[in-house]
Coordinates of C-alpha atoms and ligand atoms in Angstrom, one line a residue:
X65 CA 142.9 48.5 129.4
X66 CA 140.4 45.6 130.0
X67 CA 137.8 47.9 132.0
X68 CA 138.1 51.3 130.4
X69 CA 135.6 50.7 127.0
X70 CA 134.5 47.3 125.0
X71 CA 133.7 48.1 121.6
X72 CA 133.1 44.2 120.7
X73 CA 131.0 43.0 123.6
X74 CA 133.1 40.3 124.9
X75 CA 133.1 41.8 128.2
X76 CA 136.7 42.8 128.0
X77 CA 137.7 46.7 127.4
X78 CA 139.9 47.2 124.0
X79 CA 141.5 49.6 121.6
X80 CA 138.7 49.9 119.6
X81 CA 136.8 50.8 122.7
X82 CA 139.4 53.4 123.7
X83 CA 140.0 54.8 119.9
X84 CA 135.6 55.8 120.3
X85 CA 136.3 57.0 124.2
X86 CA 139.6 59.4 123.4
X87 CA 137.1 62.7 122.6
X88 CA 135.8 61.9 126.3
X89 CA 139.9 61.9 127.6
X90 CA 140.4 64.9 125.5
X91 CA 137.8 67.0 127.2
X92 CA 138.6 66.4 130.7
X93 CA 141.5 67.8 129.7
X94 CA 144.2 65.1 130.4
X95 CA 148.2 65.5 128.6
X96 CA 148.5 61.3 127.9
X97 CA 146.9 58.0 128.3
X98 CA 148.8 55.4 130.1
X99 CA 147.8 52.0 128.8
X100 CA 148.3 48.8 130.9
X101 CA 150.0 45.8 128.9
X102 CA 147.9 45.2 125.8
X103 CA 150.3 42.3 124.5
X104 CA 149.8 38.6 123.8
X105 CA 149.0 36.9 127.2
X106 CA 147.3 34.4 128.8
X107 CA 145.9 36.8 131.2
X108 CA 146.4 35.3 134.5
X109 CA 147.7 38.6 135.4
X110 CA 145.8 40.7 133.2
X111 CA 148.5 40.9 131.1
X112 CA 151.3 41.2 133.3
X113 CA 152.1 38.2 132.2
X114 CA 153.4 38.6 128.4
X115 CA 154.1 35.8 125.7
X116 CA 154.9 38.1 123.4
X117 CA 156.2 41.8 123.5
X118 CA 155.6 42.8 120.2
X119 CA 151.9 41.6 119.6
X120 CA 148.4 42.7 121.0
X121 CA 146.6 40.1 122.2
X122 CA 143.6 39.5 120.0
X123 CA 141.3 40.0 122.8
X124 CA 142.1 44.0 122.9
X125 CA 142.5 43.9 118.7
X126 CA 145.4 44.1 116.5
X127 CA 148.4 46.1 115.8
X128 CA 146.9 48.4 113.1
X129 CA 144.4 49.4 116.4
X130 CA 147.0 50.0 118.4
X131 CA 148.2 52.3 115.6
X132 CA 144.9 53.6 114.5
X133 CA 143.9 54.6 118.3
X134 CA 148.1 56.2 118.7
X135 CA 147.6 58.6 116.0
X136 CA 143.4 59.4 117.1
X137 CA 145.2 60.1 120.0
X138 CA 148.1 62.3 119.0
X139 CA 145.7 63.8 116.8
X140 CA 143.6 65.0 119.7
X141 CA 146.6 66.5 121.4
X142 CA 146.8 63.0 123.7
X143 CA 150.3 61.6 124.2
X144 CA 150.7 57.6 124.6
X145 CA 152.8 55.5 127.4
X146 CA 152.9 51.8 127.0
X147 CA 153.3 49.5 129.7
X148 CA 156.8 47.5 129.7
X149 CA 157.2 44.4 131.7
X150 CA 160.7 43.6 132.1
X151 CA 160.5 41.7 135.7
X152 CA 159.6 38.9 134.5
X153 CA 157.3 36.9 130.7
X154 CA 154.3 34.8 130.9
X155 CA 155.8 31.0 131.1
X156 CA 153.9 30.6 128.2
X157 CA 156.6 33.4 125.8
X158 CA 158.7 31.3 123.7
X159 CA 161.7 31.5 125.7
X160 CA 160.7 30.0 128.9
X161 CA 159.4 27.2 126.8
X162 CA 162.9 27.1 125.1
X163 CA 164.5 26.8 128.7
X164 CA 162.1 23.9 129.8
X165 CA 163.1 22.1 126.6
X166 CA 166.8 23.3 126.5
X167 CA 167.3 22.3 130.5
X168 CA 169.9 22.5 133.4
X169 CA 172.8 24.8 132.4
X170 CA 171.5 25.4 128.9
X171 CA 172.0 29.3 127.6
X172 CA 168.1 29.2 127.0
X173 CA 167.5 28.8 130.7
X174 CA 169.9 31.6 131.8
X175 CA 167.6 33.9 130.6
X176 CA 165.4 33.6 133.6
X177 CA 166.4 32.3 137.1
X178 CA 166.8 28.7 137.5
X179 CA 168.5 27.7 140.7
X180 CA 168.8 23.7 142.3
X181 CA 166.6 22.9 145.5
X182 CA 168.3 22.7 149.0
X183 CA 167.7 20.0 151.1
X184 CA 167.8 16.2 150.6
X185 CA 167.7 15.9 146.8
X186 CA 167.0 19.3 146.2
X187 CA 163.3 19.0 147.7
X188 CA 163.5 22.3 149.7
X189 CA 162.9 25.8 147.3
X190 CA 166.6 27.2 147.0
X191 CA 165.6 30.1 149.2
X192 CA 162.6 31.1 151.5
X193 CA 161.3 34.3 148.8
X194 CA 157.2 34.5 148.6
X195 CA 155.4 35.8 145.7
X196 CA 153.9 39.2 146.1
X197 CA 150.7 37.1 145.3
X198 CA 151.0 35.2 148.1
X199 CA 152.5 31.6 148.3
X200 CA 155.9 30.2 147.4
X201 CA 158.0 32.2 144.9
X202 CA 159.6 29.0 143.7
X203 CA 158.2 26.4 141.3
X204 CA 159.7 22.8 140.9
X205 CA 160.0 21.6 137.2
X206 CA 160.4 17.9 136.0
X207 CA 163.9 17.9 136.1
X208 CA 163.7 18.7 139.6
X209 CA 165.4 22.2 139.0
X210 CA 163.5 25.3 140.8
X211 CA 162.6 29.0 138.7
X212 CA 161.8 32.2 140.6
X213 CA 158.5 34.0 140.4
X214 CA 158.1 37.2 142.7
X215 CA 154.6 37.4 141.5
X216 CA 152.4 34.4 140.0
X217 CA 153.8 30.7 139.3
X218 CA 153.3 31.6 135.3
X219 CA 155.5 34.7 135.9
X220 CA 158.4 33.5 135.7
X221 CA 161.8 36.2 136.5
X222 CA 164.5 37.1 133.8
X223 CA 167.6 36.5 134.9
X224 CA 168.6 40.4 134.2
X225 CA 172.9 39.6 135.0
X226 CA 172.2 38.1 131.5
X227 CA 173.2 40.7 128.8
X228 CA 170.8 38.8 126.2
X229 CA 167.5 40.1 128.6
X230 CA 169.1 43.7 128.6
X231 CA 169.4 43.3 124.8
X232 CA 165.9 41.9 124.0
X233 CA 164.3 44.9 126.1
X234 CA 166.0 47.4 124.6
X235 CA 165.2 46.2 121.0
X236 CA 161.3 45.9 122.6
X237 CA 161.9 49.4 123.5
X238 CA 162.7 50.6 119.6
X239 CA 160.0 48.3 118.4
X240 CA 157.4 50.8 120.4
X241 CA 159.6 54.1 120.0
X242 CA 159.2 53.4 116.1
X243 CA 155.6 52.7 115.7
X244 CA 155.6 56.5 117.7
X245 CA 154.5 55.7 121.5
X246 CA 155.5 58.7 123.4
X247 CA 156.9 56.5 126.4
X248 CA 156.7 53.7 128.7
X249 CA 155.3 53.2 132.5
X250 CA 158.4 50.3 133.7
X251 CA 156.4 47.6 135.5
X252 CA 158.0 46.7 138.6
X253 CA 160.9 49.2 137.9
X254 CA 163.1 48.5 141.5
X255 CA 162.5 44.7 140.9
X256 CA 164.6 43.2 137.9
X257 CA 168.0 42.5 139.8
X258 CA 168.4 40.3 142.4
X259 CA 171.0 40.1 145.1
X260 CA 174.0 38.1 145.0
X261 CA 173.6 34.4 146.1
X262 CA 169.8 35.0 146.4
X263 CA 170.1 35.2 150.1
X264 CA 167.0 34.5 152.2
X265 CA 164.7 37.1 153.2
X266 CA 165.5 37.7 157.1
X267 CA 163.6 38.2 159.7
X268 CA 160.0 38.6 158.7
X269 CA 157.6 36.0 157.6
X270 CA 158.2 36.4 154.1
X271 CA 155.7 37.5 152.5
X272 CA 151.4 38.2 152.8
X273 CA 150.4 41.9 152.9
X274 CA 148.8 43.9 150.1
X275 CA 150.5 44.5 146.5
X276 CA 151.6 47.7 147.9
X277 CA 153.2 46.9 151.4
X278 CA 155.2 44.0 150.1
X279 CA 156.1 45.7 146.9
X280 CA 157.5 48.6 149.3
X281 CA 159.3 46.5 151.7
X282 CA 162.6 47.6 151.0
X283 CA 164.9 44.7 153.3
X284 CA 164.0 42.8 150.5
X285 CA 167.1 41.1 148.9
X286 CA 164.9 41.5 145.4
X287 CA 164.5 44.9 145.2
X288 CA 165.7 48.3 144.6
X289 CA 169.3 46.7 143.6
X290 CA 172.1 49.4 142.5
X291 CA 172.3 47.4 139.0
X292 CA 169.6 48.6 138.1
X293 CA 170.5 52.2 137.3
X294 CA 172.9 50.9 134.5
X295 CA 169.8 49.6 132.6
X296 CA 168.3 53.0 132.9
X297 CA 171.3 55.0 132.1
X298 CA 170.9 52.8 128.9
X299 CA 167.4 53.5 128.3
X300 CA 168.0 56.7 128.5
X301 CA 170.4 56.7 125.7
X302 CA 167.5 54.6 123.8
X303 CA 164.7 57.5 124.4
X304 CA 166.7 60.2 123.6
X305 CA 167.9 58.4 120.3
X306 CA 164.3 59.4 119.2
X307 CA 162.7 63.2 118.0
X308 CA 159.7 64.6 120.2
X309 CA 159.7 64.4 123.8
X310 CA 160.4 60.9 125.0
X311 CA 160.1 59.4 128.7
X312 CA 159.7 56.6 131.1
X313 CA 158.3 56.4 134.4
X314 CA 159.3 53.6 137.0
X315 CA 157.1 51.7 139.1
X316 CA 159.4 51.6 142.0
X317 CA 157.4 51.2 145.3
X318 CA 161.1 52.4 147.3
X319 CA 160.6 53.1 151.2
X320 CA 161.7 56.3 150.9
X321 CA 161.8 59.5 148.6
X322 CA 165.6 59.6 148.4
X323 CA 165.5 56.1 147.2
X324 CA 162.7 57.2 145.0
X325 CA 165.4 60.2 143.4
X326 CA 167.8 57.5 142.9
X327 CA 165.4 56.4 139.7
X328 CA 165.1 59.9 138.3
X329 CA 168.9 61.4 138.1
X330 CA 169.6 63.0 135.2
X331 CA 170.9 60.3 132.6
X332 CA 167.8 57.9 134.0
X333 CA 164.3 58.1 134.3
X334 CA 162.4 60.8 133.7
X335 CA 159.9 60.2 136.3
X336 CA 159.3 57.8 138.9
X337 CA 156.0 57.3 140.6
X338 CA 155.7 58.6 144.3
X339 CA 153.5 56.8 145.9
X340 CA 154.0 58.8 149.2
X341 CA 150.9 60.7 148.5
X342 CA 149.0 57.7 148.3
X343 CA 150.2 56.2 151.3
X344 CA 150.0 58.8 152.6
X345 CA 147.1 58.7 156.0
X346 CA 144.5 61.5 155.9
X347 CA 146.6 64.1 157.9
X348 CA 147.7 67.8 157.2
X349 CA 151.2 66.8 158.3
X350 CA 151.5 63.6 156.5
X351 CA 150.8 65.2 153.0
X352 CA 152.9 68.1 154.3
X353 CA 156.1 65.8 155.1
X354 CA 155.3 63.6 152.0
X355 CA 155.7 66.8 149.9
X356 CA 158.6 68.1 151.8
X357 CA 160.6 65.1 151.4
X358 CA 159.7 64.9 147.4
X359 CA 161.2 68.2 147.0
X360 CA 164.1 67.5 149.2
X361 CA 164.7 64.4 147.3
X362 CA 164.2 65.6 143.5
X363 CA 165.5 68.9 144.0
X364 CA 169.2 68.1 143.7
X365 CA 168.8 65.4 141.1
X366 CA 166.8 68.0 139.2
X367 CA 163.6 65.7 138.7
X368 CA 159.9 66.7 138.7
X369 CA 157.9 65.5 140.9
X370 CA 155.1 63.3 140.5
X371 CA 151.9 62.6 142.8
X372 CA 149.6 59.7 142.5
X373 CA 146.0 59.2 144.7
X374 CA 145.3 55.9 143.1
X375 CA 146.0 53.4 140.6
X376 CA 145.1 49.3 139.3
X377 CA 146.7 47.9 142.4
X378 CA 145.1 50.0 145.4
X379 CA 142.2 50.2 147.1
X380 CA 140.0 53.1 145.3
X381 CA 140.8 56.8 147.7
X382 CA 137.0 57.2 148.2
X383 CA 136.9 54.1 150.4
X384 CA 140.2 54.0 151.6
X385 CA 139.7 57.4 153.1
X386 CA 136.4 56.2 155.0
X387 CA 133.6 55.6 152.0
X388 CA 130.1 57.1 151.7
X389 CA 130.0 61.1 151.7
X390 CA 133.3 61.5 153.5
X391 CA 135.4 59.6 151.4
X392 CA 134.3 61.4 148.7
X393 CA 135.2 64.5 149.9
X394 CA 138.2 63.6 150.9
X395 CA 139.1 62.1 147.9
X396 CA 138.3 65.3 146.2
X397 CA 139.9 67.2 148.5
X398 CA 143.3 65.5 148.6
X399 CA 143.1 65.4 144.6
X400 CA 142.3 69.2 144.4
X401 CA 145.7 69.9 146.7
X402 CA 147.5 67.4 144.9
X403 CA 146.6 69.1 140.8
X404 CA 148.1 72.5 143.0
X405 CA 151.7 70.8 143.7
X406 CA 154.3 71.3 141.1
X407 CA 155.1 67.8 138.9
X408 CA 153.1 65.7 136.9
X409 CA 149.4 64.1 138.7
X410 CA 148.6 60.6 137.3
X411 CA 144.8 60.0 137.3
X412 CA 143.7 57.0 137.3
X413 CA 140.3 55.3 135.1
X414 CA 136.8 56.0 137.5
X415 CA 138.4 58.7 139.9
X416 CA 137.0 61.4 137.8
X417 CA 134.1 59.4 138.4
X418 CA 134.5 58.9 142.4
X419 CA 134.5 55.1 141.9
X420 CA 134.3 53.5 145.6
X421 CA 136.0 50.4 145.6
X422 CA 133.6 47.4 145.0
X423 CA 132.9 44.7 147.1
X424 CA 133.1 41.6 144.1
X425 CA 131.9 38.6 145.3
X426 CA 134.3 36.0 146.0
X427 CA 133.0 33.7 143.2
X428 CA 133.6 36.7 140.3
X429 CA 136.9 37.5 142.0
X430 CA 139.7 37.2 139.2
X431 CA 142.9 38.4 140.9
X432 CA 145.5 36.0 141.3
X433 CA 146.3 37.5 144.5
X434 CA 142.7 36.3 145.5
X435 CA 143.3 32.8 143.6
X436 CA 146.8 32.2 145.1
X437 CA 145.1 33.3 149.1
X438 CA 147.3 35.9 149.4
X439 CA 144.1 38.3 150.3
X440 CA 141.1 39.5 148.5
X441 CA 142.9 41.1 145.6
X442 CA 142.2 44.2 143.4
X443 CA 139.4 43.2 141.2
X444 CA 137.2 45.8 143.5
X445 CA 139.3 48.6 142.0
X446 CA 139.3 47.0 138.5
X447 CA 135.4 46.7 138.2
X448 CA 134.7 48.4 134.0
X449 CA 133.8 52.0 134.2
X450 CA 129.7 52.7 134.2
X451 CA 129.5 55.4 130.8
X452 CA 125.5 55.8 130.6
X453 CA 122.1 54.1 131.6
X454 CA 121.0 52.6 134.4
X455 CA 121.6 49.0 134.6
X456 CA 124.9 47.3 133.6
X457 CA 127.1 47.2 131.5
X458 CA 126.1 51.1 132.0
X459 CA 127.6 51.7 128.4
X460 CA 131.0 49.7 128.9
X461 CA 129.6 47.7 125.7
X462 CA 127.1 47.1 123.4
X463 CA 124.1 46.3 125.0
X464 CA 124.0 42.9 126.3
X465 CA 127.7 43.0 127.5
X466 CA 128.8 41.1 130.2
X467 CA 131.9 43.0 131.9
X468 CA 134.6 40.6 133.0
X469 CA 133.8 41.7 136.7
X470 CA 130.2 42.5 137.7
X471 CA 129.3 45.8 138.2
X472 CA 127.0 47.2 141.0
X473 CA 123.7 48.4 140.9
X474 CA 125.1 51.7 142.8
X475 CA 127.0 52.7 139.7
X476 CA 123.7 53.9 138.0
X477 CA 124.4 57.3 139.7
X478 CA 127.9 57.3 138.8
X479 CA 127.8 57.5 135.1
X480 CA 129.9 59.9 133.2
X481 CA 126.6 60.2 131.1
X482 CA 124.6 60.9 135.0
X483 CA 127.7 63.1 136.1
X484 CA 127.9 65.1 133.4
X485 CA 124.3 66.7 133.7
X486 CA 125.0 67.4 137.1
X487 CA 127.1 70.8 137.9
X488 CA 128.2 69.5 141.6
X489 CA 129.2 66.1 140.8
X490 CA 132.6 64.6 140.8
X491 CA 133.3 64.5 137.1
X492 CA 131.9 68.4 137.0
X493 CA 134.4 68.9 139.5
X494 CA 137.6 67.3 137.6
X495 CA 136.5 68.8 134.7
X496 CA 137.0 72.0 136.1
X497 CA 140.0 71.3 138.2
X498 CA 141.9 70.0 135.3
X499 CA 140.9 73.1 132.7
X500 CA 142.1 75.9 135.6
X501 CA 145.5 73.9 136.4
X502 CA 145.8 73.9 132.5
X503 CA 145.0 77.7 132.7
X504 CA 147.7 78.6 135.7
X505 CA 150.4 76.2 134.9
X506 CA 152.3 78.5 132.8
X507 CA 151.6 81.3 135.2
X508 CA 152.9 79.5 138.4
X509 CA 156.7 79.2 140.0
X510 CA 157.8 75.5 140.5
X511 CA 159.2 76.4 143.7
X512 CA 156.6 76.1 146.8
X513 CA 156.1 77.7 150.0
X514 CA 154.7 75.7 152.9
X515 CA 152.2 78.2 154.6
X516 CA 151.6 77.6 158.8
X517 CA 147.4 78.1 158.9
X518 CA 147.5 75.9 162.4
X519 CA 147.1 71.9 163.4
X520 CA 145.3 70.1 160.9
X521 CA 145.6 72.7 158.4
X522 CA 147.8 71.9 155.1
X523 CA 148.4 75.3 152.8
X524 CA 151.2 76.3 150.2
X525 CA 151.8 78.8 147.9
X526 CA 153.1 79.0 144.5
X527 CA 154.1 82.3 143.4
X528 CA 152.9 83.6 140.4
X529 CA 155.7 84.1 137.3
X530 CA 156.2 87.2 135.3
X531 CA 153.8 89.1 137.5
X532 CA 151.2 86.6 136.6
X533 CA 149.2 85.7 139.6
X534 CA 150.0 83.2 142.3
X535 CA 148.5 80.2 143.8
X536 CA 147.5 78.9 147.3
X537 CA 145.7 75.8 148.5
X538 CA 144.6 74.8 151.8
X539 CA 143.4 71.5 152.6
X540 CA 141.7 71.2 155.4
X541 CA 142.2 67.6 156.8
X542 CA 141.0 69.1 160.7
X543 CA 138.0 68.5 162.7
X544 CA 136.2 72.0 162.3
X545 CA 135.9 74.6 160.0
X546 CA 138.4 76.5 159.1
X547 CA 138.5 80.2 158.3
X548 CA 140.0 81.2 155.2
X549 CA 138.5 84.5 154.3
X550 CA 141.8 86.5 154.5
X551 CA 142.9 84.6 151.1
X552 CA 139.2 86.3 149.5
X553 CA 137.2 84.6 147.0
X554 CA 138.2 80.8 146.4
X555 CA 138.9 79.7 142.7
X556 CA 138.3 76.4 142.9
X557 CA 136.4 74.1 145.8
X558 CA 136.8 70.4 146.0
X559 CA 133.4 70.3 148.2
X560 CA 130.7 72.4 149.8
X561 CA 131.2 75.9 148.6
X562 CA 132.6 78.1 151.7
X563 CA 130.2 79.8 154.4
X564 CA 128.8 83.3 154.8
X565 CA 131.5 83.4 157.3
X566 CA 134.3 82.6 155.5
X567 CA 135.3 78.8 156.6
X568 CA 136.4 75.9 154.9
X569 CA 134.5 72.4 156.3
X570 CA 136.0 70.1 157.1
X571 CA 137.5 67.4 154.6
X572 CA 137.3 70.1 152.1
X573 CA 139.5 72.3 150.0
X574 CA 140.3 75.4 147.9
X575 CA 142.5 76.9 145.7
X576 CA 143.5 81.1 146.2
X577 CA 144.3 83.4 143.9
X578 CA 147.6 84.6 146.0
Ligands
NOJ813 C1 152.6 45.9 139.1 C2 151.4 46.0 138.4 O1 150.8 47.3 138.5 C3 150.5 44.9 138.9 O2 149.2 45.1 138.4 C4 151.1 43.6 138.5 O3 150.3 42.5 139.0 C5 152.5 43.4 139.0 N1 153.3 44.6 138.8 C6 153.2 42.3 138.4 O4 153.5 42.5 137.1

């Protein structure tokens, strides 16, 4: 949302800005936009911390944008998922104020999680929980009572064994569903519930990692709670009170892909987000156990699959996977095997682009995570996307625009405006992947069939439907080339086309007609 497009020059992306951006979304050839939260905040979070569910915040525009860029958008053939935050408000949304004001034992301040100190006088935090930013995940207020945060201090927990927080999130929910969003992304999704008696977190310091390592660690009395599945079994019931094809998708960072199928049964989500892929270490039998196990998993809950590369929270896949020329092609690579896997690929803003992660200098750094030293933070995936020219804001805004984190020089190169006059470059190359997987995806079985090409080597098939004709990728993740010229002409390359000789380089791969 705040680094996609800036119509009004304050520095900060907005609808407006997405409303004149849509015909670009439309030709790469994407199914929906996902929006992060666009509501009233105070932006500590960048908007993961919401005052108020049912407003935009003035700093993205107003409701009737919101509505003008939902129908642009369904009228391009682009659905529309809206970010819900049910883990926790802002401190600043009415009802936390109501529970400061109201006080101890007060109905107002069972709405979030309010607990007395241990210790003499109640001077300890009742338990030893960090916040996923780093630092204590308990805050002290004046009438010496404690409030749970798993993420920043002004983020303050719902207290979700409280039938009024269910209530309030459903009727959010409708409020969405009728101004004609086509679903939500949950924030959080295996947070929410906490266990009984808030025990302590055992055995391990506590807290520090990155946003996805903590956010994954399952011993965590805080997440991934069987209660939760109730509240999706009833949001379920919500979406399907409405015409057109409504869904949700969880943010659940579980350990594992059974855990993951948990969220995605039949009477709950419809999809959940695997981030296995993306953890995933650049090896042919890491992807290939990461895709076995999300089959095994959503198979018998009857689920598709999803597959994610990158997202808000995450270091960019072009650095992550090494940087310079070979993260690139890695990044390219994995993305091209991943667009051949049955399920749903999420994309996120600047991959099409090949964004690197950007080194922001600590003194532009905006990430609470940074701010509450619980690591350098995520602003260097965050940076506003480079659209044309060569110096910044590289089209983000009007000229004279100063992005809300600095852009590099490097991204002069990078432009969709520089990309799209060259045939080999990264957006070329999404461009196409995305029409031909539009092309086959009718054509193609769900059902996939691991292929053995040797050590380092990860290939499947997907048989062709209706005598249509089949798919198979190989990625090759392997230290040498590696020969491929039994499977003929390729359709699609993420990298250097292949040799006279028939062999796939290195970090590279193709798609088969099979
Ligand atoms: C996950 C979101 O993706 C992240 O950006 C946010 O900081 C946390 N949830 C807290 O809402």
């Amino acid at each position: 949302m705040r680094s996609f497009s800036d119509a009004d020059g304050d520095g900060v992306g907005d609808l407006l800005g997405i409303t004149a951006r849509l015909p670009y979304l439309a030709d790469l050839g994407i199914d929906a936009v996902w929006l992060t939260p666009f509501y009233l905040s105070p932006q500590v979070d960048h908007g993961y911390d919401v005052a108020d569910y049912r407003q935009v915040d003035p700093l993205f525009g107003t409701l009737e944008d919101f509505d003008a860029m939902s129908a642009a958008a369904h009228d391009l053939g682009i659905k529309v998922i809206i970010d819900i935050v049910p883990n926790h408000s802002s401190s600043a949304h009415e009802w936390f104020d109501a529970a400061l004001t109201a006080g101890r034992g007060s109905p107002e301040r069972a709405r979030y999680v309010f607990r007395d100190g241990r210790g003499e006088g109640g001077d300890e935090p009742p338990n030893n929980w960090r916040s996923v930013f780093g630092g204590a995940a308990w805050t002290r207020v004046e009438d010496g009572q404690w409030y749970l945060h798993l993420f920043e201090e002004s983020q303050p927990d719902f207290d979700w064994d409280n039938l009024e927080v269910g209530d309030e999130f459903e009727s959010i929910l409708r409020f969405w569903l009728d101004r004609g969003v086509d679903g939500f992304r949950i924030d959080v999704a295996h947070g929410m519930f906490k266990a009984e008696g808030l025990p302590d977190v055992g055995g391990l310091d506590a807290g520090g990692g990155t946003l996805d390592v903590v956010m994954a660690d399952w011993n965590r009395p805080y997440w991934d709670q069987p209660r939760l599945h109730e509240v999706y079994r009833r949001w379920h019931e919500v979406l399907a009170e409405y015409d057109g094809d409504k869904m949700a998708i969880g943010e659940a960072w579980v350990g594992s892909a059974a855990a993951m199928a948990r969220y995605v049964r039949a009477d709950e989500l419809q999809q959940v987000f695997n981030f296995h892929w993306l953890d995933a270490p650049w090896s042919a039998q890491a992807f290939a156990d990461v895709i076995g196990e999300t089959f095994a998993a959503v198979g018998p809950v009857g689920a598709s699959p999803t597959w994610v590369l990158s997202n808000h929270d995450v270091t960019r896949p072009v650095t992550r996977y090494g940087g310079g020329e070979l993260g690139l092609g890695r990044s390219r690579a994995a993305m091209l095997a991943m667009l051949a896997l049955p399920g749903s690929a999420y994309i996120y803003a600047g991959e099409e682009l090949g964004l690197p992660q950007v080194d922001v200098p600590a003194d532009a750094r905006q990430d609470p995570t940074w701010l509450r030293g619980g690591g350098v933070g995520r602003d260097g995936c965050r940076v506003p996307m480079p659209w044309s020219g060569h110096l910044p804001p590289f089209g983000f805004g009007p000229d004279g625009t100063h992005p809300w984190l600095p852009q590099p020089e490097g991204f002069a190169s990078l432009t969709v405006e520089a990309q799209s006059a060259d045939p080999a470059s990264t957006l070329a190359f999404f461009r196409a992947a995305l029409t031909r997987r539009r092309e086959l995806l009718s054509t193609l079985s769900q059902d996939l069939e691991m292929l053995d090409r040797g050590p380092g080597v990860l290939a499947f098939r997907r048989r062709g439907v209706a005598d249509g004709a089949g798919l198979a990728c190989v990625l090759n993740c392997g230290e040498t080339d590696h020969r491929v010229s039994d499977l003929g002409a390729p359709l699609m390359l993420s990298g250097p086309p292949i040799d006279a000789a028939g062999k796939l380089r290195p970090s590279a791969a193709a798609w088969f007609g099979a």
